[in-house]
Coordinates of C-alpha atoms in Angstrom, one line a residue:
X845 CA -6.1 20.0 -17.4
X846 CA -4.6 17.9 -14.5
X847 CA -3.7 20.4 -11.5
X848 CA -3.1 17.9 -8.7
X849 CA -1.0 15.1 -8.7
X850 CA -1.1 12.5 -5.8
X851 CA 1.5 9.8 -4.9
X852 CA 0.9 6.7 -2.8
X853 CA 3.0 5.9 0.1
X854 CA 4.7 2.0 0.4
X855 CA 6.4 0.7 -2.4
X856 CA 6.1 4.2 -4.7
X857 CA 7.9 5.7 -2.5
X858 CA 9.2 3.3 -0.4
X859 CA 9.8 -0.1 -0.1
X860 CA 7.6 -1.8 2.3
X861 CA 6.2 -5.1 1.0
X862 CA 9.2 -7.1 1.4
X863 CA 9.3 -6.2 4.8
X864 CA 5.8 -8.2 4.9
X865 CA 7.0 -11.0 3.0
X866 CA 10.0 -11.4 4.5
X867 CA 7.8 -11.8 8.4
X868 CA 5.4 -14.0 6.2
X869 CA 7.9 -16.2 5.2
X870 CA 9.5 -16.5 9.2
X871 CA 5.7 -16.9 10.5
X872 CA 5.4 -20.2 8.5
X873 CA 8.5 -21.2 9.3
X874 CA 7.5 -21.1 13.4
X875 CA 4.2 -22.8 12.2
X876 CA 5.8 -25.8 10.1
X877 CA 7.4 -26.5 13.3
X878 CA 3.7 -27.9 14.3
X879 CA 2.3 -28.7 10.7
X880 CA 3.2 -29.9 7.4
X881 CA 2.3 -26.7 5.9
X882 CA 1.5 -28.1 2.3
X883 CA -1.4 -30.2 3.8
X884 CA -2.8 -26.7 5.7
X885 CA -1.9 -24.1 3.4
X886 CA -0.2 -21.8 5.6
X887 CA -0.4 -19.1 3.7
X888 CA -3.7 -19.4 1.6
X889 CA -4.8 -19.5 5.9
X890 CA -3.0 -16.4 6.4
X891 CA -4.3 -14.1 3.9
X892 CA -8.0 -15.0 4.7
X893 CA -8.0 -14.3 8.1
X894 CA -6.1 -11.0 7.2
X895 CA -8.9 -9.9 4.1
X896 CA -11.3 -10.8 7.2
X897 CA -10.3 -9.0 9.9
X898 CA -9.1 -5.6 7.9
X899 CA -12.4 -4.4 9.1
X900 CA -11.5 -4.4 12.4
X901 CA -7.9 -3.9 12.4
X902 CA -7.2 -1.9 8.8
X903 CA -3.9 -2.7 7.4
X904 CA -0.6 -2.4 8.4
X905 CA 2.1 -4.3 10.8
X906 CA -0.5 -4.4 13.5
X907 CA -3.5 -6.0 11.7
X908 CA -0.7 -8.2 10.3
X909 CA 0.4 -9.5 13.8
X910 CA -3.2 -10.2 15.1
X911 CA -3.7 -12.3 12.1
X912 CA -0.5 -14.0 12.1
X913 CA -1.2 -14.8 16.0
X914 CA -5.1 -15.6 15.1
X915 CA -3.5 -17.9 12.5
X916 CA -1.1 -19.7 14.6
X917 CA -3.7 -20.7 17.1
X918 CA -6.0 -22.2 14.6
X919 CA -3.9 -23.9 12.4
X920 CA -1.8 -25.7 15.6
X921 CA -5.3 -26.3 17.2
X922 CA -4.2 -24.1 20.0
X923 CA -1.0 -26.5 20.2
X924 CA 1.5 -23.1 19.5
X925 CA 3.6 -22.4 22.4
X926 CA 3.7 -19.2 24.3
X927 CA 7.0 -19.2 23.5
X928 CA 6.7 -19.1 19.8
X929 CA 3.5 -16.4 19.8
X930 CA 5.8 -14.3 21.5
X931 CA 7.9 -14.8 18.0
X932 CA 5.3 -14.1 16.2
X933 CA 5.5 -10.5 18.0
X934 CA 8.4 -10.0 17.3
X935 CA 7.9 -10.9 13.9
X936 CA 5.5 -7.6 14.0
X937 CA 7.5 -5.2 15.7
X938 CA 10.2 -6.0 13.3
X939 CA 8.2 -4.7 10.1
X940 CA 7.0 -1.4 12.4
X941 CA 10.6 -0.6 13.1
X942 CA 12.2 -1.5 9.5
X943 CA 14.2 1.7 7.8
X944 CA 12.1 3.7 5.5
X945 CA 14.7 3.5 2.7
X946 CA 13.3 5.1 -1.0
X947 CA 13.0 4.1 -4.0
X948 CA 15.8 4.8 -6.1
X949 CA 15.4 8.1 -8.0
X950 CA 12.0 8.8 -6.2
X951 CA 12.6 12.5 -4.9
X952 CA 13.8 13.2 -8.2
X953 CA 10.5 12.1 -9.8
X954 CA 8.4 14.0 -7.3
X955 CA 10.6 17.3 -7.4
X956 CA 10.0 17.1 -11.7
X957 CA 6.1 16.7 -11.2
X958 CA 5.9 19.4 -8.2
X959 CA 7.5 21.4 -10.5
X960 CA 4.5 22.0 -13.0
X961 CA 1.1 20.9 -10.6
X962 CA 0.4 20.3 -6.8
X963 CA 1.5 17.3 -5.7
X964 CA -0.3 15.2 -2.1
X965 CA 0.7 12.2 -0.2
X966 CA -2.2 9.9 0.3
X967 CA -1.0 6.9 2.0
X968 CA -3.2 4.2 3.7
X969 CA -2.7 2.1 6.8
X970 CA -2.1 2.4 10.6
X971 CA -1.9 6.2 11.6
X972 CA 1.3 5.7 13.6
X973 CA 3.0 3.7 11.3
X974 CA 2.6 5.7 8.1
X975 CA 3.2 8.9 10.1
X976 CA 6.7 7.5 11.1
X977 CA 7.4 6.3 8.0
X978 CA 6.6 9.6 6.0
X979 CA 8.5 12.0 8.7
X980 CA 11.5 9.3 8.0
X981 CA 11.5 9.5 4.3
X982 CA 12.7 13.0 3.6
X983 CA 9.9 14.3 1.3
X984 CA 7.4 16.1 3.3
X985 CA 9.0 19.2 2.3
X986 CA 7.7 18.5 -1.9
X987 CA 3.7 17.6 -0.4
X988 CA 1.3 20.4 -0.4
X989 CA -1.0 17.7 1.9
X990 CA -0.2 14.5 3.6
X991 CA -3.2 12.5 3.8
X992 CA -3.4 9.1 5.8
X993 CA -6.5 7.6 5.2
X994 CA -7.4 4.0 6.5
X995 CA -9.2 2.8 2.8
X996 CA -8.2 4.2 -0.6
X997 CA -11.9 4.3 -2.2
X998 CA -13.8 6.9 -4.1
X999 CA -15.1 7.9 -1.1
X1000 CA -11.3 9.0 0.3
X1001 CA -10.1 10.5 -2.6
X1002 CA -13.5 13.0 -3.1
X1003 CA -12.6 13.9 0.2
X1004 CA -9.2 14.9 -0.8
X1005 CA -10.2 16.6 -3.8
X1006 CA -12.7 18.3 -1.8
X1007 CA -10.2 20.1 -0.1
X1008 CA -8.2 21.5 -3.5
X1009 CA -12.1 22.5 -4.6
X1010 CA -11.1 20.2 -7.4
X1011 CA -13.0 17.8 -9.8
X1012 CA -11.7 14.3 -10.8
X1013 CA -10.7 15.3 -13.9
X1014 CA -8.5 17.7 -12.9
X1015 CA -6.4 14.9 -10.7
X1016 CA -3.8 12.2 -11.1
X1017 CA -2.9 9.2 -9.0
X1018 CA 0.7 7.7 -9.0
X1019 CA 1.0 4.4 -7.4
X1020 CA 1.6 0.7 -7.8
X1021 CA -1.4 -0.7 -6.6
X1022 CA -4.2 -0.7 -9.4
X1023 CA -7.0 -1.7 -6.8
X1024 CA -5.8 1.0 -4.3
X1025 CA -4.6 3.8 -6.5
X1026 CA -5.5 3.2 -10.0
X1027 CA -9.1 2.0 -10.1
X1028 CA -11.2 4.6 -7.4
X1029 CA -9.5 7.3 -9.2
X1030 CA -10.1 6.6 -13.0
X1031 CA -13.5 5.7 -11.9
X1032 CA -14.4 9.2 -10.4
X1033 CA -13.2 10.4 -14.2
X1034 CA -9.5 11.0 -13.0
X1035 CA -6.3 9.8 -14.0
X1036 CA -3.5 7.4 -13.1
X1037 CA 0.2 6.3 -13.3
X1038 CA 0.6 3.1 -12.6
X1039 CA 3.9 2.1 -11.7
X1040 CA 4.2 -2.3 -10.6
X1041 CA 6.7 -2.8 -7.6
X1042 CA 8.0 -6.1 -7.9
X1043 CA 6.5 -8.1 -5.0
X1044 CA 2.8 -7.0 -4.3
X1045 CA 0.4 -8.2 -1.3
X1046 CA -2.2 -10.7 -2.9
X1047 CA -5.1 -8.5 -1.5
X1048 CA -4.0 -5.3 -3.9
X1049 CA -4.1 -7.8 -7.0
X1050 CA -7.6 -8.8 -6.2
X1051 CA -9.4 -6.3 -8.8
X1052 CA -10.9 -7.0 -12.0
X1053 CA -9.7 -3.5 -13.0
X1054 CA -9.6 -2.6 -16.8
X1055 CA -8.3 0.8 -18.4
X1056 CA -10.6 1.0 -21.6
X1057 CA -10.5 5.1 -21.9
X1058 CA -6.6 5.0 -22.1
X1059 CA -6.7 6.9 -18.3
X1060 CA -3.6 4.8 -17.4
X1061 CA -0.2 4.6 -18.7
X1062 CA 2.3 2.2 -17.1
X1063 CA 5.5 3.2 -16.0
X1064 CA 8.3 0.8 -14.7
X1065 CA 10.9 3.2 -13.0
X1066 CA 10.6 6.8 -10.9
X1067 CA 12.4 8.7 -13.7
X1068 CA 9.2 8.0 -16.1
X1069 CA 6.6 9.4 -13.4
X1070 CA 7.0 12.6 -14.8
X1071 CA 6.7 12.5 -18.6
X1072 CA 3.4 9.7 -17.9
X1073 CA 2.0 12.7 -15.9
X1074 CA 2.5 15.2 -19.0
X1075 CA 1.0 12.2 -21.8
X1076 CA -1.8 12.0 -19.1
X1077 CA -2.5 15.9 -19.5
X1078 CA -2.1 15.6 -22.8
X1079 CA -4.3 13.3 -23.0
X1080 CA -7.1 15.3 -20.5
X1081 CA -6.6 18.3 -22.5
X1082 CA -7.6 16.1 -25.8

């Protein structure tokens, strides 16, 4: 039967993505100043060089601003002013210091599932970020573990489970990301909730991800989390 339950960070818990979109949307603004961003494809630009350089800067605001400013310089042909990469800064300090307001009915969700298994935190990203963000969000009192991790793959949740002295089978996943928190885990032989936010950041749509054992069920708002997690025991124990 499932024992431990774990719940992703941004946009599960909180929203985070629009804060991205919202930066995305003023960086090509600052760059159509300098192109005609139909004829470059601003943002097709933008989410290369960010896939590219993940290696070296992992996600997060940070990785985000060195693209965006990595961006700006090619696209203009170095013709961006100071001025405006200074903007572009901004642009990234804005999303690191945005409120860390929840999803509505979240803690509610998490209290019902904490009530009947172990529940974890594994959130990915910068370490700073996503450890401001989770002391800010009021719920580190309902984790047994907060885990930060810098790539959700098989490889980072074994580790997790390694430390409950748990197999997959005997794990859940809640999250809106099926490439990040849906696919590694059902893999391994565990189980998932998967629960779309409404806006989601091309490169976590980029899986060719299919549930043909029925180790998903879909869930559209918090107050669902719970009674997915029960069919999804149900399910483990059949």
């Amino acid at each position: 039967m499932i024992e431990l339950v774990g719940f992703d960070g941004d946009d599960t818990l909180w929203h985070s993505e629009g804060y991205y979109q919202a930066a995305h949307g003023e960086f090509e603004r600052i760059i159509g100043e300098y192109v005609d961003l139909a004829d470059v494809h601003v943002h097709d630009r933008l989410l290369a060089t960010e896939r590219r350089n993940i290696r070296l800067f992992g996600y997060g605001a940070k990785g985000m601003t060195l693209s965006m400013l990595e961006s700006a310089i090619e696209i203009t042909r170095s013709r961006i002013s100071a001025d405006d990469l200074h903007r572009i800064i901004e642009l990234g300090k804005q999303v690191l210091a945005h409120p860390v307001e929840l999803l509505p009915g979240i803690r509610a969700a998490v209290e019902a599932v904490a009530a009947n298994h172990r529940v974890v935190l594994i959130t990915k990203g910068d370490l700073f970020h996503q450890e401001q963000k989770v002391a800010n969000s009021g719920l580190t009192d309902l984790f047994h573990r907060i885990e930060i991790v810098s790539e959700k793959d098989e490889r980072a949740y074994l580790g997790v489970l390694e430390e409950f002295s748990l197999t997959p089978e005997r794990f859940a996943m809640v999250g809106n990301s099926l490439r990040s928190d849906i696919a590694p885990v059902v893999q391994l032989g565990g189980w998932g909730v998967y629960m779309p936010y409404h806006v989601t950041w091309a490169h976590e749509t980029d899986t060719d991800f299919v549930d043909g054992g029925s180790h998903v069920v879909q869930v559209d708002d918090p107050a669902d989390i719970a009674g997915a997690v029960e069919e999804l025991r149900a399910r483990a124990v059949a």
